[in-house]
mmCIF file of C-alpha atoms and ligand atoms in Angstrom:
data_model
loop_
_atom_site.group_PDB
_atom_site.id
_atom_site.type_symbol
_atom_site.label_atom_id
_atom_site.label_comp_id
_atom_site.label_asym_id
_atom_site.label_seq_id
_atom_site.Cartn_x
_atom_site.Cartn_y
_atom_site.Cartn_z
ATOM 1 C CA UNK U 1 0.004 0.008 0.039
ATOM 2 C CA UNK U 2 1.066 3.582 -0.807
ATOM 3 C CA UNK U 3 1.448 4.713 2.871
ATOM 4 C CA UNK U 4 4.058 1.920 3.657
ATOM 5 C CA UNK U 5 5.907 2.684 0.549
ATOM 6 C CA UNK U 6 5.950 6.513 1.284
ATOM 7 C CA UNK U 7 7.788 5.949 4.497
ATOM 8 C CA UNK U 8 10.674 4.282 2.573
ATOM 9 C CA UNK U 9 11.111 7.318 0.339
ATOM 10 C CA UNK U 10 11.796 9.358 3.440
ATOM 11 C CA UNK U 11 14.535 6.956 4.517
ATOM 12 C CA UNK U 12 16.347 7.037 1.107
ATOM 13 C CA UNK U 13 15.095 10.394 -0.344
ATOM 14 C CA UNK U 14 18.003 11.106 -2.785
ATOM 15 C CA UNK U 15 18.787 7.707 -4.084
ATOM 16 C CA UNK U 16 15.514 5.999 -5.018
ATOM 17 C CA UNK U 17 12.045 7.571 -5.119
ATOM 18 C CA UNK U 18 9.772 4.658 -5.322
ATOM 19 C CA UNK U 19 6.873 6.624 -6.566
ATOM 20 C CA UNK U 20 8.775 7.596 -9.681
ATOM 21 C CA UNK U 21 9.746 4.139 -10.701
ATOM 22 C CA UNK U 22 7.477 1.964 -12.850
ATOM 23 C CA UNK U 23 5.814 -0.695 -10.898
ATOM 24 C CA UNK U 24 4.212 -4.086 -11.505
ATOM 25 C CA UNK U 25 2.716 -6.887 -9.364
ATOM 26 C CA UNK U 26 5.172 -8.589 -7.191
ATOM 27 C CA UNK U 27 5.320 -12.265 -6.116
ATOM 28 C CA UNK U 28 6.265 -12.080 -2.456
ATOM 29 C CA UNK U 29 5.540 -8.233 -2.042
ATOM 30 C CA UNK U 30 2.710 -6.350 -3.400
ATOM 31 C CA UNK U 31 4.901 -4.635 -6.034
ATOM 32 C CA UNK U 32 8.121 -4.792 -7.772
ATOM 33 C CA UNK U 33 9.648 -1.531 -9.131
ATOM 34 C CA UNK U 34 11.919 -1.054 -12.057
ATOM 35 C CA UNK U 35 15.290 0.261 -11.156
ATOM 36 C CA UNK U 36 18.307 0.356 -13.652
ATOM 37 C CA UNK U 37 16.491 -2.077 -15.911
ATOM 38 C CA UNK U 38 15.573 -4.733 -13.221
ATOM 39 C CA UNK U 39 12.527 -5.266 -11.200
ATOM 40 C CA UNK U 40 12.967 -5.273 -7.483
ATOM 41 C CA UNK U 41 10.695 -5.970 -4.459
ATOM 42 C CA UNK U 42 10.101 -2.933 -2.273
ATOM 43 C CA UNK U 43 12.220 -4.075 0.514
ATOM 44 C CA UNK U 44 15.093 -4.972 -1.599
ATOM 45 C CA UNK U 45 15.211 -1.422 -3.175
ATOM 46 C CA UNK U 46 15.411 -0.025 0.385
ATOM 47 C CA UNK U 47 18.506 -2.306 0.940
ATOM 48 C CA UNK U 48 19.920 -1.043 -2.401
ATOM 49 C CA UNK U 49 19.466 2.449 -1.281
ATOM 50 C CA UNK U 50 21.389 1.748 1.922
ATOM 51 C CA UNK U 51 24.232 0.192 -0.189
ATOM 52 C CA UNK U 52 24.372 3.094 -2.427
ATOM 53 C CA UNK U 53 24.613 5.580 0.335
ATOM 54 C CA UNK U 54 27.578 3.626 1.374
ATOM 55 C CA UNK U 55 26.273 3.156 4.992
ATOM 56 C CA UNK U 56 27.338 -0.418 4.552
ATOM 57 C CA UNK U 57 30.270 -1.767 2.555
ATOM 58 C CA UNK U 58 31.442 -5.338 2.112
ATOM 59 C CA UNK U 59 34.869 -5.902 3.348
ATOM 60 C CA UNK U 60 37.425 -5.777 0.518
ATOM 61 C CA UNK U 61 38.389 -9.404 0.921
ATOM 62 C CA UNK U 62 34.705 -10.582 0.895
ATOM 63 C CA UNK U 63 33.330 -13.212 -1.422
ATOM 64 C CA UNK U 64 30.024 -12.463 -2.887
ATOM 65 C CA UNK U 65 27.683 -15.283 -4.153
ATOM 66 C CA UNK U 66 25.278 -13.875 -6.658
ATOM 67 C CA UNK U 67 22.149 -15.548 -8.091
ATOM 68 C CA UNK U 68 18.766 -15.105 -9.649
ATOM 69 C CA UNK U 69 16.362 -16.633 -6.912
ATOM 70 C CA UNK U 70 15.787 -20.364 -7.078
ATOM 71 C CA UNK U 71 19.081 -21.008 -9.085
ATOM 72 C CA UNK U 72 20.825 -22.976 -6.404
ATOM 73 C CA UNK U 73 21.598 -20.202 -3.889
ATOM 74 C CA UNK U 74 21.134 -22.523 -0.827
ATOM 75 C CA UNK U 75 23.465 -25.152 -2.262
ATOM 76 C CA UNK U 76 26.240 -22.673 -3.245
ATOM 77 C CA UNK U 77 25.944 -21.006 0.173
ATOM 78 C CA UNK U 78 26.556 -24.291 1.813
ATOM 79 C CA UNK U 79 29.507 -25.167 -0.487
ATOM 80 C CA UNK U 80 31.217 -21.775 -0.232
ATOM 81 C CA UNK U 81 30.796 -21.730 3.471
ATOM 82 C CA UNK U 82 32.185 -25.237 3.885
ATOM 83 C CA UNK U 83 35.108 -24.654 1.502
ATOM 84 C CA UNK U 84 36.088 -21.235 2.795
ATOM 85 C CA UNK U 85 35.972 -22.439 6.542
ATOM 86 C CA UNK U 86 37.213 -25.920 5.932
ATOM 87 C CA UNK U 87 40.186 -25.602 8.409
ATOM 88 C CA UNK U 88 38.035 -24.288 11.196
ATOM 89 C CA UNK U 89 35.231 -26.988 11.523
ATOM 90 C CA UNK U 90 35.037 -30.618 12.193
ATOM 91 C CA UNK U 91 32.609 -32.648 10.118
ATOM 92 C CA UNK U 92 30.966 -33.977 13.234
ATOM 93 C CA UNK U 93 30.119 -30.718 14.743
ATOM 94 C CA UNK U 94 29.972 -28.628 11.491
ATOM 95 C CA UNK U 95 27.662 -25.574 11.560
ATOM 96 C CA UNK U 96 25.897 -26.790 8.521
ATOM 97 C CA UNK U 97 24.544 -29.709 10.624
ATOM 98 C CA UNK U 98 22.585 -27.310 12.886
ATOM 99 C CA UNK U 99 22.036 -24.138 10.859
ATOM 100 C CA UNK U 100 20.387 -23.499 7.510
ATOM 101 C CA UNK U 101 22.887 -22.178 4.954
ATOM 102 C CA UNK U 102 20.801 -18.917 4.820
ATOM 103 C CA UNK U 103 21.577 -18.322 8.485
ATOM 104 C CA UNK U 104 25.262 -18.683 7.771
ATOM 105 C CA UNK U 105 25.606 -16.556 4.702
ATOM 106 C CA UNK U 106 23.624 -13.248 4.880
ATOM 107 C CA UNK U 107 22.011 -11.505 2.009
ATOM 108 C CA UNK U 108 23.896 -8.273 1.207
ATOM 109 C CA UNK U 109 20.950 -6.017 0.396
ATOM 110 C CA UNK U 110 18.839 -7.252 3.296
ATOM 111 C CA UNK U 111 21.697 -7.009 5.710
ATOM 112 C CA UNK U 112 22.504 -3.473 4.527
ATOM 113 C CA UNK U 113 18.989 -2.512 5.200
ATOM 114 C CA UNK U 114 18.495 -4.033 8.560
ATOM 115 C CA UNK U 115 21.928 -3.424 10.000
ATOM 116 C CA UNK U 116 22.430 0.169 9.326
ATOM 117 C CA UNK U 117 23.572 0.798 12.839
ATOM 118 C CA UNK U 118 26.044 -2.036 12.881
ATOM 119 C CA UNK U 119 27.462 -1.913 9.319
ATOM 120 C CA UNK U 120 30.340 -4.422 9.707
ATOM 121 C CA UNK U 121 29.290 -7.977 9.334
ATOM 122 C CA UNK U 122 31.623 -10.481 10.951
ATOM 123 C CA UNK U 123 31.441 -12.620 7.824
ATOM 124 C CA UNK U 124 33.426 -12.369 4.557
ATOM 125 C CA UNK U 125 30.860 -14.354 2.733
ATOM 126 C CA UNK U 126 27.700 -12.819 1.551
ATOM 127 C CA UNK U 127 25.048 -13.259 -1.054
ATOM 128 C CA UNK U 128 23.060 -11.042 -3.370
ATOM 129 C CA UNK U 129 20.157 -11.296 -5.707
ATOM 130 C CA UNK U 130 20.979 -7.901 -7.169
ATOM 131 C CA UNK U 131 21.839 -7.445 -10.857
ATOM 132 C CA UNK U 132 25.485 -6.845 -11.564
ATOM 133 C CA UNK U 133 24.840 -3.154 -12.488
ATOM 134 C CA UNK U 134 23.584 -2.459 -9.026
ATOM 135 C CA UNK U 135 26.204 -4.132 -6.787
ATOM 136 C CA UNK U 136 28.052 -1.793 -4.552
ATOM 137 C CA UNK U 137 31.593 -0.893 -5.817
ATOM 138 C CA UNK U 138 34.112 -3.365 -4.366
ATOM 139 C CA UNK U 139 36.896 -5.662 -5.306
ATOM 140 C CA UNK U 140 35.138 -8.754 -3.879
ATOM 141 C CA UNK U 141 35.326 -11.968 -5.789
ATOM 142 C CA UNK U 142 31.914 -12.964 -7.055
ATOM 143 C CA UNK U 143 30.619 -16.506 -7.723
ATOM 144 C CA UNK U 144 27.386 -16.480 -9.852
ATOM 145 C CA UNK U 145 25.147 -19.485 -10.131
ATOM 146 C CA UNK U 146 23.129 -19.901 -13.352
ATOM 147 C CA UNK U 147 20.255 -22.446 -13.682
ATOM 148 C CA UNK U 148 18.062 -23.361 -16.632
ATOM 149 C CA UNK U 149 15.324 -20.823 -16.506
ATOM 150 C CA UNK U 150 12.619 -23.439 -17.007
ATOM 151 C CA UNK U 151 13.676 -25.144 -13.711
ATOM 152 C CA UNK U 152 13.988 -21.593 -12.173
ATOM 153 C CA UNK U 153 10.356 -20.711 -13.094
ATOM 154 C CA UNK U 154 9.007 -23.850 -11.765
ATOM 155 C CA UNK U 155 10.979 -23.677 -8.554
ATOM 156 C CA UNK U 156 9.931 -20.059 -8.029
ATOM 157 C CA UNK U 157 6.372 -20.722 -8.575
ATOM 158 C CA UNK U 158 6.228 -23.425 -5.886
ATOM 159 C CA UNK U 159 8.262 -21.266 -3.538
ATOM 160 C CA UNK U 160 5.888 -18.297 -4.090
ATOM 161 C CA UNK U 161 2.900 -20.416 -3.345
ATOM 162 C CA UNK U 162 4.395 -21.224 0.091
ATOM 163 C CA UNK U 163 5.566 -17.799 1.013
ATOM 164 C CA UNK U 164 3.093 -15.358 -0.712
ATOM 165 C CA UNK U 165 1.362 -13.206 2.043
ATOM 166 C CA UNK U 166 -2.133 -14.377 2.497
ATOM 167 C CA UNK U 167 -3.652 -11.065 1.855
ATOM 168 C CA UNK U 168 -2.213 -10.882 -1.635
ATOM 169 C CA UNK U 169 -4.318 -12.722 -4.400
ATOM 170 C CA UNK U 170 -3.131 -16.089 -5.808
ATOM 171 C CA UNK U 171 -0.786 -16.044 -8.752
ATOM 172 C CA UNK U 172 -1.501 -18.884 -11.222
ATOM 173 C CA UNK U 173 1.441 -20.582 -13.073
ATOM 174 C CA UNK U 174 0.380 -19.104 -16.490
ATOM 175 C CA UNK U 175 0.397 -15.632 -14.811
ATOM 176 C CA UNK U 176 3.863 -16.146 -13.282
ATOM 177 C CA UNK U 177 5.057 -17.458 -16.681
ATOM 178 C CA UNK U 178 3.747 -14.314 -18.412
ATOM 179 C CA UNK U 179 5.499 -12.083 -15.946
ATOM 180 C CA UNK U 180 8.704 -14.161 -16.135
ATOM 181 C CA UNK U 181 8.932 -14.033 -20.049
ATOM 182 C CA UNK U 182 8.071 -10.353 -20.212
ATOM 183 C CA UNK U 183 10.847 -9.665 -17.709
ATOM 184 C CA UNK U 184 9.171 -8.228 -14.737
ATOM 185 C CA UNK U 185 9.430 -11.150 -12.343
ATOM 186 C CA UNK U 186 11.278 -10.180 -9.124
ATOM 187 C CA UNK U 187 14.906 -9.464 -9.923
ATOM 188 C CA UNK U 188 14.156 -9.922 -13.591
ATOM 189 C CA UNK U 189 14.540 -9.897 -16.444
ATOM 190 C CA UNK U 190 16.113 -13.311 -15.816
ATOM 191 C CA UNK U 191 18.058 -13.329 -18.996
ATOM 192 C CA UNK U 192 19.587 -9.810 -18.455
ATOM 193 C CA UNK U 193 20.491 -10.809 -14.920
ATOM 194 C CA UNK U 194 22.391 -13.893 -16.206
ATOM 195 C CA UNK U 195 24.036 -11.811 -18.965
ATOM 196 C CA UNK U 196 25.228 -9.110 -16.629
ATOM 197 C CA UNK U 197 27.206 -11.633 -14.582
ATOM 198 C CA UNK U 198 28.306 -13.799 -17.649
ATOM 199 C CA UNK U 199 29.860 -10.736 -19.356
ATOM 200 C CA UNK U 200 31.520 -9.729 -16.110
ATOM 201 C CA UNK U 201 33.015 -13.336 -15.914
ATOM 202 C CA UNK U 202 34.530 -12.950 -19.372
ATOM 203 C CA UNK U 203 35.787 -9.421 -18.658
ATOM 204 C CA UNK U 204 37.118 -10.096 -15.119
ATOM 205 C CA UNK U 205 37.840 -13.957 -15.061
ATOM 206 C CA UNK U 206 39.838 -13.728 -11.809
ATOM 207 C CA UNK U 207 37.117 -11.747 -10.077
ATOM 208 C CA UNK U 208 33.911 -13.303 -11.348
ATOM 209 C CA UNK U 209 33.227 -17.062 -11.594
ATOM 210 C CA UNK U 210 30.157 -18.223 -13.581
ATOM 211 C CA UNK U 211 28.883 -21.538 -12.452
ATOM 212 C CA UNK U 212 25.944 -23.663 -13.720
ATOM 213 C CA UNK U 213 23.628 -25.595 -11.448
ATOM 214 C CA UNK U 214 23.504 -28.296 -14.014
ATOM 215 C CA UNK U 215 27.347 -28.691 -14.106
ATOM 216 C CA UNK U 216 27.458 -28.699 -10.233
ATOM 217 C CA UNK U 217 24.936 -31.546 -10.337
ATOM 218 C CA UNK U 218 26.850 -33.552 -12.889
ATOM 219 C CA UNK U 219 30.228 -33.109 -11.087
ATOM 220 C CA UNK U 220 30.141 -31.541 -7.645
ATOM 221 C CA UNK U 221 33.728 -32.676 -6.776
ATOM 222 C CA UNK U 222 35.328 -31.159 -9.855
ATOM 223 C CA UNK U 223 33.369 -27.854 -9.163
ATOM 224 C CA UNK U 224 34.109 -27.780 -5.529
ATOM 225 C CA UNK U 225 37.774 -27.840 -6.457
ATOM 226 C CA UNK U 226 37.303 -25.064 -8.920
ATOM 227 C CA UNK U 227 35.564 -22.995 -6.293
ATOM 228 C CA UNK U 228 38.434 -23.503 -3.806
ATOM 229 C CA UNK U 229 40.939 -22.515 -6.570
ATOM 230 C CA UNK U 230 38.902 -19.500 -7.457
ATOM 231 C CA UNK U 231 38.853 -18.490 -3.803
ATOM 232 C CA UNK U 232 42.758 -18.535 -3.659
ATOM 233 C CA UNK U 233 42.879 -21.623 -1.533
ATOM 234 C CA UNK U 234 42.991 -24.739 -3.669
ATOM 235 C CA UNK U 235 42.724 -28.099 -1.910
ATOM 236 C CA UNK U 236 46.077 -29.414 -1.060
ATOM 237 C CA UNK U 237 47.062 -33.033 -2.080
ATOM 238 C CA UNK U 238 46.901 -33.908 1.533
ATOM 239 C CA UNK U 239 43.230 -32.624 1.854
ATOM 240 C CA UNK U 240 42.440 -34.525 -1.283
ATOM 241 C CA UNK U 241 43.918 -37.746 -0.041
ATOM 242 C CA UNK U 242 42.099 -37.315 3.304
ATOM 243 C CA UNK U 243 38.818 -37.156 1.307
ATOM 244 C CA UNK U 244 37.984 -33.581 2.391
ATOM 245 C CA UNK U 245 36.661 -32.594 -1.008
ATOM 246 C CA UNK U 246 34.271 -35.643 -0.985
ATOM 247 C CA UNK U 247 33.136 -34.935 2.503
ATOM 248 C CA UNK U 248 32.345 -31.343 1.690
ATOM 249 C CA UNK U 249 30.321 -32.224 -1.365
ATOM 250 C CA UNK U 250 28.488 -34.900 0.651
ATOM 251 C CA UNK U 251 27.696 -32.545 3.515
ATOM 252 C CA UNK U 252 26.321 -30.044 1.038
ATOM 253 C CA UNK U 253 24.402 -32.485 -1.070
ATOM 254 C CA UNK U 254 20.563 -32.115 -1.422
ATOM 255 C CA UNK U 255 20.076 -35.584 0.215
ATOM 256 C CA UNK U 256 22.213 -34.699 3.213
ATOM 257 C CA UNK U 257 21.089 -31.149 3.902
ATOM 258 C CA UNK U 258 17.363 -31.767 3.155
ATOM 259 C CA UNK U 259 17.276 -34.596 5.617
ATOM 260 C CA UNK U 260 18.831 -32.807 8.552
ATOM 261 C CA UNK U 261 16.511 -32.029 11.451
ATOM 262 C CA UNK U 262 17.332 -28.273 11.271
ATOM 263 C CA UNK U 263 16.200 -28.198 7.520
ATOM 264 C CA UNK U 264 13.159 -30.481 8.004
ATOM 265 C CA UNK U 265 11.569 -28.742 11.084
ATOM 266 C CA UNK U 266 13.681 -25.739 11.777
ATOM 267 C CA UNK U 267 12.971 -22.145 10.801
ATOM 268 C CA UNK U 268 14.994 -19.021 10.547
ATOM 269 C CA UNK U 269 14.461 -15.235 10.677
ATOM 270 C CA UNK U 270 14.155 -13.704 7.329
ATOM 271 C CA UNK U 271 15.018 -10.158 6.764
ATOM 272 C CA UNK U 272 11.690 -9.296 5.073
ATOM 273 C CA UNK U 273 9.685 -12.353 6.272
ATOM 274 C CA UNK U 274 9.817 -12.859 10.059
ATOM 275 C CA UNK U 275 9.872 -16.670 10.143
ATOM 276 C CA UNK U 276 10.825 -18.822 7.301
ATOM 277 C CA UNK U 277 10.551 -22.665 7.363
ATOM 278 C CA UNK U 278 13.931 -23.970 6.389
ATOM 279 C CA UNK U 279 12.316 -26.797 4.450
ATOM 280 C CA UNK U 280 10.971 -24.504 1.604
ATOM 281 C CA UNK U 281 14.389 -24.233 0.319
ATOM 282 C CA UNK U 282 14.539 -27.955 -0.439
ATOM 283 C CA UNK U 283 11.949 -29.257 -2.989
ATOM 284 C CA UNK U 284 13.253 -31.704 -5.647
ATOM 285 C CA UNK U 285 16.823 -30.509 -6.232
ATOM 286 C CA UNK U 286 16.799 -32.075 -9.770
ATOM 287 C CA UNK U 287 17.724 -30.983 -13.273
ATOM 288 C CA UNK U 288 14.710 -30.842 -15.638
ATOM 289 C CA UNK U 289 11.930 -31.145 -13.094
ATOM 290 C CA UNK U 290 10.125 -28.493 -14.806
ATOM 291 C CA UNK U 291 8.882 -30.606 -17.534
ATOM 292 C CA UNK U 292 6.531 -32.062 -14.980
ATOM 293 C CA UNK U 293 4.982 -28.711 -14.335
ATOM 294 C CA UNK U 294 5.311 -26.363 -17.398
ATOM 295 C CA UNK U 295 3.224 -26.957 -20.495
ATOM 296 C CA UNK U 296 4.902 -27.969 -23.734
ATOM 297 C CA UNK U 297 4.244 -24.538 -25.171
ATOM 298 C CA UNK U 298 5.775 -22.759 -22.051
ATOM 299 C CA UNK U 299 8.859 -24.910 -22.446
ATOM 300 C CA UNK U 300 9.114 -23.925 -26.192
ATOM 301 C CA UNK U 301 8.824 -20.252 -25.457
ATOM 302 C CA UNK U 302 11.309 -20.267 -22.659
ATOM 303 C CA UNK U 303 13.800 -22.179 -24.741
ATOM 304 C CA UNK U 304 13.353 -19.867 -27.565
ATOM 305 C CA UNK U 305 13.985 -16.775 -25.496
ATOM 306 C CA UNK U 306 17.022 -18.394 -23.935
ATOM 307 C CA UNK U 307 18.379 -19.240 -27.351
ATOM 308 C CA UNK U 308 17.837 -15.698 -28.555
ATOM 309 C CA UNK U 309 19.131 -13.909 -25.477
ATOM 310 C CA UNK U 310 21.827 -16.108 -24.243
ATOM 311 C CA UNK U 311 22.879 -18.124 -27.333
ATOM 312 C CA UNK U 312 23.415 -21.765 -27.326
ATOM 313 C CA UNK U 313 26.999 -21.654 -26.027
ATOM 314 C CA UNK U 314 25.946 -20.677 -22.547
ATOM 315 C CA UNK U 315 23.463 -23.527 -22.281
ATOM 316 C CA UNK U 316 25.884 -26.152 -23.516
ATOM 317 C CA UNK U 317 29.358 -25.169 -22.505
HETATM 318 P P1 A3P I 401 13.750 -27.087 -6.867
HETATM 319 O O1 A3P I 401 12.561 -26.249 -6.395
HETATM 320 O O2 A3P I 401 13.845 -27.287 -8.339
HETATM 321 O O3 A3P I 401 13.813 -28.361 -6.143
HETATM 322 P P2 A3P I 401 17.626 -21.341 -4.048
HETATM 323 O O4 A3P I 401 18.532 -21.968 -3.092
HETATM 324 O O5 A3P I 401 18.173 -20.417 -5.070
HETATM 325 O O6 A3P I 401 16.506 -20.716 -3.425
HETATM 326 O O7 A3P I 401 17.055 -22.496 -5.088
HETATM 327 C C1 A3P I 401 16.317 -23.551 -4.557
HETATM 328 C C2 A3P I 401 16.408 -24.712 -5.455
HETATM 329 O O8 A3P I 401 17.580 -25.416 -5.261
HETATM 330 C C3 A3P I 401 15.284 -25.698 -5.249
HETATM 331 O O9 A3P I 401 15.032 -26.323 -6.472
HETATM 332 C C4 A3P I 401 15.862 -26.572 -4.146
HETATM 333 O O10 A3P I 401 15.330 -27.791 -4.102
HETATM 334 C C5 A3P I 401 17.355 -26.699 -4.771
HETATM 335 N N1 A3P I 401 18.324 -27.113 -3.838
HETATM 336 C C6 A3P I 401 18.459 -26.733 -2.477
HETATM 337 N N2 A3P I 401 19.444 -27.202 -1.974
HETATM 338 C C7 A3P I 401 20.215 -28.050 -2.936
HETATM 339 C C8 A3P I 401 21.264 -28.901 -2.957
HETATM 340 N N3 A3P I 401 22.003 -29.053 -1.793
HETATM 341 N N4 A3P I 401 21.550 -29.496 -4.000
HETATM 342 C C9 A3P I 401 20.849 -29.337 -5.196
HETATM 343 N N5 A3P I 401 19.650 -28.537 -5.218
HETATM 344 C C10 A3P I 401 19.449 -27.940 -4.090
#
């Protein structure tokens, strides 16, 4: 509603004036607003405002995990957390056994908004759903995870059904599909979001790593090693011979994480949603599950847009 939105303009008057931005129907919030070519939920724009005013800055040696929602963020949070802290934790008492990955790796824009009075997070690992063109300036390394948009859309739609506030009307799958393909799904257009990071990974290969969910699925061990190398701490021969890489990928696997008590029955405090059940971040964890939910026509349309906007190389290499 207008009154709530108006309050946020007062907090970020010079940076973002919500009333002047084009808006569309949101999925988890009433509206999404178009800013620098992307559609953001109202709360996220407030975080973006805080970041732009530089009230909050990531530490220079931070690692930022970036993703379009439902592309494998939870999995990559777990992997990056386990890889970068591997000398600190024992596998029997590992924090991932008792905390959901979203509790261990905060979301940059949400954190910026909520922690204005305490702007230094005590973590070097953060996450963002923002488009590349709206990230705060920094020299952080970035790992982006890409997923087939058909699976992203199906996953998003199920997620939204579970989390959409009850006072907002239901969004059908055809409606969600329509918004997604037209580009005004939250954080969309999906394809521009991907392209921003893909181009950055070509331009700054030492700073930006572009990973695919499907590749991670195919060979988690190879990709865990790639991640450790990218972070500047490759696995040593000793670590490999002790089976550390295998143990990390097992710990972060869908089967392991989704069956932990904390992720079956636990909750965590979301930044914009007070209590989030951890199990909503684990549904199928498969490649290609969207074919069981999307119509043939939807699949054709999405594949055609992907072919046109991203080109085949991105889908097959
Ligand atoms: P599905 O809904 O297709 O099952 P995000 O973490 O970005 O919100 O994405 C959620 C998607 O990743 C969901 O996809 C979820 O099941 C899947 N997922 C969560 N943890 C995973 C893991 N450890 N391995 C593989 N997929 C995982």
